PDB file of C-alpha atoms in Angstrom:
ATOM      1  CA  MET A 242       0.000   0.000   0.000  1.00 44.00           C
ATOM      2  CA  THR A 243       1.475   3.324  -0.981  1.00 45.00           C
ATOM      3  CA  GLU A 244       1.191   6.533   1.014  1.00 46.00           C
ATOM      4  CA  ARG A 245      -1.101   7.918  -1.670  1.00 47.00           C
ATOM      5  CA  ASP A 246      -3.558   5.024  -1.170  1.00 47.00           C
ATOM      6  CA  ARG A 247      -3.625   5.650   2.572  1.00 46.00           C
ATOM      7  CA  SER A 248      -4.740   9.260   2.249  1.00 45.00           C
ATOM      8  CA  ASP A 249      -8.255  10.503   2.910  1.00 47.00           C
ATOM      9  CA  GLU A 250      -7.283  13.932   1.654  1.00 47.00           C
ATOM     10  CA  PRO A 251      -7.476  15.260  -1.915  1.00 47.00           C
ATOM     11  CA  GLU A 252      -4.677  14.596  -4.336  1.00 48.00           C
ATOM     12  CA  GLY A 253      -2.701  17.493  -5.753  1.00 46.00           C
ATOM     13  CA  ASP A 254      -0.336  20.258  -4.671  1.00 45.00           C
ATOM     14  CA  THR A 255      -2.489  21.546  -1.785  1.00 47.00           C
ATOM     15  CA  ALA A 256      -2.522  18.149  -0.054  1.00 48.00           C
ATOM     16  CA  ALA A 257       1.279  17.850  -0.273  1.00 51.00           C
ATOM     17  CA  HIS A 258       1.832  21.086   1.686  1.00 53.00           C
ATOM     18  CA  GLN A 259      -0.627  20.408   4.501  1.00 63.00           C
ATOM     19  CA  PRO A 260       0.448  18.248   7.448  1.00 69.00           C
ATOM     20  CA  ARG A 261      -1.600  15.070   7.788  1.00 66.00           C
ATOM     21  CA  ALA A 262      -3.299  14.038  10.994  1.00 65.00           C
ATOM     22  CA  PRO A 263      -1.946  10.791  12.480  1.00 64.00           C
ATOM     23  CA  ARG A 264      -3.716   7.662  11.256  1.00 70.00           C
ATOM     24  CA  HIS A 265      -4.884   5.012  13.702  1.00 61.00           C
ATOM     25  CA  SER A 266      -5.166   1.437  12.477  1.00 67.00           C
ATOM     26  CA  VAL A 267      -8.359   0.203  14.138  1.00 74.00           C
ATOM     27  CA  PHE A 268     -10.697  -2.771  14.124  1.00 78.00           C
ATOM     28  CA  LEU A 269     -14.044  -0.974  13.849  1.00 85.00           C
ATOM     29  CA  SER A 270     -17.073  -1.023  11.625  1.00 86.00           C
ATOM     30  CA  ALA A 271     -18.735   1.906   9.925  1.00 90.00           C
ATOM     31  CA  THR A 272     -22.224   2.492   8.618  1.00 91.00           C
ATOM     32  CA  VAL A 273     -22.511   4.779   5.604  1.00 91.00           C
ATOM     33  CA  GLU A 274     -25.881   6.368   4.871  1.00 91.00           C
ATOM     34  CA  HIS A 275     -26.297   7.547   1.302  1.00 87.00           C
ATOM     35  CA  PHE A 276     -28.580  10.425   0.444  1.00 83.00           C
ATOM     36  CA  GLY A 277     -31.377   9.274  -1.820  1.00 78.00           C
ATOM     37  CA  ALA A 278     -32.979   5.878  -2.139  1.00 63.00           C
ATOM     38  CA  LYS A 279     -29.962   3.713  -1.218  1.00 76.00           C
ATOM     39  CA  ALA A 280     -30.020   1.701   1.993  1.00 86.00           C
ATOM     40  CA  PRO A 281     -27.228   2.216   4.563  1.00 89.00           C
ATOM     41  CA  THR A 282     -24.153   0.058   3.965  1.00 90.00           C
ATOM     42  CA  LYS A 283     -21.716  -1.591   6.413  1.00 91.00           C
ATOM     43  CA  HIS A 284     -17.952  -1.236   6.014  1.00 91.00           C
ATOM     44  CA  ARG A 285     -14.738  -2.224   7.797  1.00 91.00           C
ATOM     45  CA  VAL A 286     -12.620   0.719   8.909  1.00 90.00           C
ATOM     46  CA  ARG A 287      -8.960   0.432   7.892  1.00 89.00           C
ATOM     47  CA  ASP A 288      -7.608   3.776   9.134  1.00 88.00           C
ATOM     48  CA  LEU A 289      -9.146   6.483  11.266  1.00 90.00           C
ATOM     49  CA  SER A 290      -7.978  10.017  11.932  1.00 89.00           C
ATOM     50  CA  VAL A 291      -9.420  13.245  13.273  1.00 90.00           C
ATOM     51  CA  GLY A 292     -10.249  14.369   9.739  1.00 91.00           C
ATOM     52  CA  GLY A 293     -11.260  11.216   7.900  1.00 92.00           C
ATOM     53  CA  VAL A 294     -11.523   7.479   7.500  1.00 93.00           C
ATOM     54  CA  ARG A 295     -10.473   4.796   5.015  1.00 92.00           C
ATOM     55  CA  ILE A 296     -13.011   1.978   4.548  1.00 93.00           C
ATOM     56  CA  ASP A 297     -13.337  -1.371   2.746  1.00 92.00           C
ATOM     57  CA  GLN A 298     -16.288  -2.701   0.696  1.00 90.00           C
ATOM     58  CA  ALA A 299     -16.723   0.705  -0.912  1.00 88.00           C
ATOM     59  CA  ALA A 300     -17.774  -0.394  -4.394  1.00 84.00           C
ATOM     60  CA  GLY A 301     -20.875   1.846  -4.456  1.00 84.00           C
ATOM     61  CA  LEU A 302     -19.153   5.057  -3.341  1.00 89.00           C
ATOM     62  CA  ARG A 303     -18.236   7.750  -5.864  1.00 91.00           C
ATOM     63  CA  PRO A 304     -15.776  10.623  -5.340  1.00 94.00           C
ATOM     64  CA  GLY A 305     -17.575  13.859  -4.485  1.00 94.00           C
ATOM     65  CA  ALA A 306     -20.594  12.136  -2.902  1.00 92.00           C
ATOM     66  CA  THR A 307     -21.788  13.442   0.464  1.00 93.00           C
ATOM     67  CA  VAL A 308     -22.691  10.768   3.029  1.00 93.00           C
ATOM     68  CA  LEU A 309     -23.351  10.305   6.742  1.00 93.00           C
ATOM     69  CA  VAL A 310     -20.847   8.025   8.505  1.00 93.00           C
ATOM     70  CA  SER A 311     -21.187   6.332  11.899  1.00 91.00           C
ATOM     71  CA  VAL A 312     -17.842   4.920  13.068  1.00 89.00           C
ATOM     72  CA  GLY A 313     -17.654   2.654  16.100  1.00 85.00           C
ATOM     73  CA  ALA A 314     -19.386   4.308  19.058  1.00 84.00           C
ATOM     74  CA  LEU A 315     -19.695   7.727  17.359  1.00 85.00           C
ATOM     75  CA  ALA A 316     -22.963   9.174  16.113  1.00 84.00           C
ATOM     76  CA  ALA A 317     -23.315   9.963  12.419  1.00 89.00           C
ATOM     77  CA  VAL A 318     -21.123  12.737  11.025  1.00 92.00           C
ATOM     78  CA  GLY A 319     -21.217  14.225   7.541  1.00 94.00           C
ATOM     79  CA  ALA A 320     -18.430  13.240   5.164  1.00 95.00           C
ATOM     80  CA  THR A 321     -17.357  13.610   1.549  1.00 95.00           C
ATOM     81  CA  VAL A 322     -15.964  10.743  -0.504  1.00 95.00           C
ATOM     82  CA  VAL A 323     -12.538  12.021  -1.587  1.00 96.00           C
ATOM     83  CA  TRP A 324     -11.351   8.967  -3.501  1.00 94.00           C
ATOM     84  CA  ALA A 325     -12.575   5.438  -4.260  1.00 94.00           C
ATOM     85  CA  ARG A 326     -10.753   2.633  -6.065  1.00 93.00           C
ATOM     86  CA  ASP A 327     -10.321  -1.128  -5.841  1.00 91.00           C
ATOM     87  CA  GLY A 328     -13.103  -1.445  -3.239  1.00 91.00           C
ATOM     88  CA  ILE A 329     -11.466   1.011  -0.830  1.00 93.00           C
ATOM     89  CA  ALA A 330     -12.501   4.634  -0.245  1.00 94.00           C
ATOM     90  CA  GLY A 331     -11.220   7.662   1.635  1.00 95.00           C
ATOM     91  CA  LEU A 332     -13.796   9.892   3.311  1.00 95.00           C
ATOM     92  CA  LYS A 333     -13.144  13.347   4.759  1.00 95.00           C
ATOM     93  CA  PHE A 334     -15.282  14.345   7.743  1.00 94.00           C
ATOM     94  CA  ALA A 335     -17.154  17.654   7.648  1.00 94.00           C
ATOM     95  CA  GLU A 336     -16.015  18.290  11.234  1.00 93.00           C
ATOM     96  CA  PRO A 337     -13.181  16.797  13.300  1.00 92.00           C
ATOM     97  CA  ILE A 338     -13.934  13.707  15.399  1.00 89.00           C
ATOM     98  CA  ASP A 339     -12.273  12.114  18.419  1.00 87.00           C
ATOM     99  CA  PRO A 340     -10.778   8.747  17.346  1.00 86.00           C
ATOM    100  CA  GLU A 341     -10.622   7.599  20.983  1.00 84.00           C
ATOM    101  CA  ALA A 342     -14.379   8.187  21.377  1.00 84.00           C
ATOM    102  CA  ALA A 343     -14.997   5.993  18.323  1.00 83.00           C
ATOM    103  CA  ARG A 344     -13.164   3.135  20.068  1.00 80.00           C
ATOM    104  CA  ALA A 345     -15.129   3.507  23.322  1.00 78.00           C
ATOM    105  CA  LYS A 346     -17.029   0.497  24.566  1.00 65.00           C
ATOM    106  CA  ALA A 347     -20.695   0.678  25.485  1.00 52.00           C
ATOM    107  CA  ALA A 348     -21.164   0.627  29.257  1.00 51.00           C
ATOM    108  CA  VAL A 349     -24.458  -1.256  29.273  1.00 52.00           C
ATOM    109  CA  ALA A 350     -24.855  -4.320  31.478  1.00 50.00           C
ATOM    110  CA  PRO A 351     -26.559  -7.288  29.832  1.00 52.00           C
ATOM    111  CA  GLN A 352     -30.099  -8.046  30.965  1.00 55.00           C
ATOM    112  CA  PRO A 353     -30.542 -11.379  32.797  1.00 55.00           C
ATOM    113  CA  PHE A 354     -32.651 -14.130  31.289  1.00 53.00           C
ATOM    114  CA  ARG A 355     -36.168 -14.523  32.652  1.00 57.00           C
ATOM    115  CA  GLY A 356     -36.122 -16.569  35.829  1.00 55.00           C
ATOM    116  CA  GLN A 357     -32.415 -16.012  36.435  1.00 52.00           C
ATOM    117  CA  PRO A 358     -31.095 -14.228  39.509  1.00 55.00           C
ATOM    118  CA  ARG A 359     -29.652 -10.751  38.959  1.00 54.00           C
ATOM    119  CA  ASP A 360     -26.210 -11.848  40.187  1.00 53.00           C
ATOM    120  CA  LEU A 361     -23.875 -10.330  37.555  1.00 50.00           C
ATOM    121  CA  GLY A 362     -20.797 -11.644  39.337  1.00 52.00           C
ATOM    122  CA  SER A 363     -21.371 -15.295  38.389  1.00 56.00           C
ATOM    123  CA  ALA A 364     -19.113 -16.691  35.707  1.00 60.00           C
ATOM    124  CA  GLY A 365     -21.572 -19.345  34.539  1.00 62.00           C
ATOM    125  CA  PRO A 366     -22.541 -20.085  30.950  1.00 62.00           C
ATOM    126  CA  THR A 367     -24.481 -17.396  29.103  1.00 67.00           C
ATOM    127  CA  ALA A 368     -25.334 -18.975  25.743  1.00 69.00           C
ATOM    128  CA  GLY A 369     -28.027 -21.316  24.480  1.00 72.00           C
ATOM    129  CA  TRP A 370     -30.228 -23.322  26.870  1.00 73.00           C
ATOM    130  CA  VAL A 371     -27.540 -23.893  29.550  1.00 73.00           C
ATOM    131  CA  PRO A 372     -28.234 -20.669  31.555  1.00 72.00           C
ATOM    132  CA  ASN A 373     -31.855 -21.791  32.064  1.00 72.00           C
ATOM    133  CA  LEU A 374     -30.891 -25.289  33.224  1.00 72.00           C
ATOM    134  CA  ASN A 375     -31.606 -24.559  36.900  1.00 72.00           C
ATOM    135  CA  SER A 376     -34.532 -22.227  36.305  1.00 72.00           C
ATOM    136  CA  PRO A 377     -37.701 -23.253  38.153  1.00 74.00           C
ATOM    137  CA  TYR A 378     -39.729 -21.856  35.233  1.00 70.00           C
ATOM    138  CA  ARG A 379     -38.201 -23.989  32.485  1.00 65.00           C
ATOM    139  CA  ARG A 380     -40.409 -26.524  30.739  1.00 62.00           C
TER     140      ARG A 380
END
């Protein structure tokens, strides 16, 4: 991958003179909402910075298009598709974001199954029918 492919900024003389924001290689997903009749699409985030993002599975994106992007835990932010080729696209955010906030985990405790005690400290099984094995309400 060349440095030019990694950029989410426009090509040309103006991009060469501006310092780039640091890129963070992350394991996040993004949802891109297209204006018009298209349904939202899911993408894997390759790089994330304060000013933009590079995503995979970008076959339907065209340079110059305006979209709404939700990255990780962040709410949707406006973005412009700067470049798209070989299934990868670079998007520039309309306003700066906080990459650390995008990586934040949700702080929501899972709800217990019906009939289970509310003891969140137990390390018992949590999948399938096993959690309900000792439930007095099971059939």
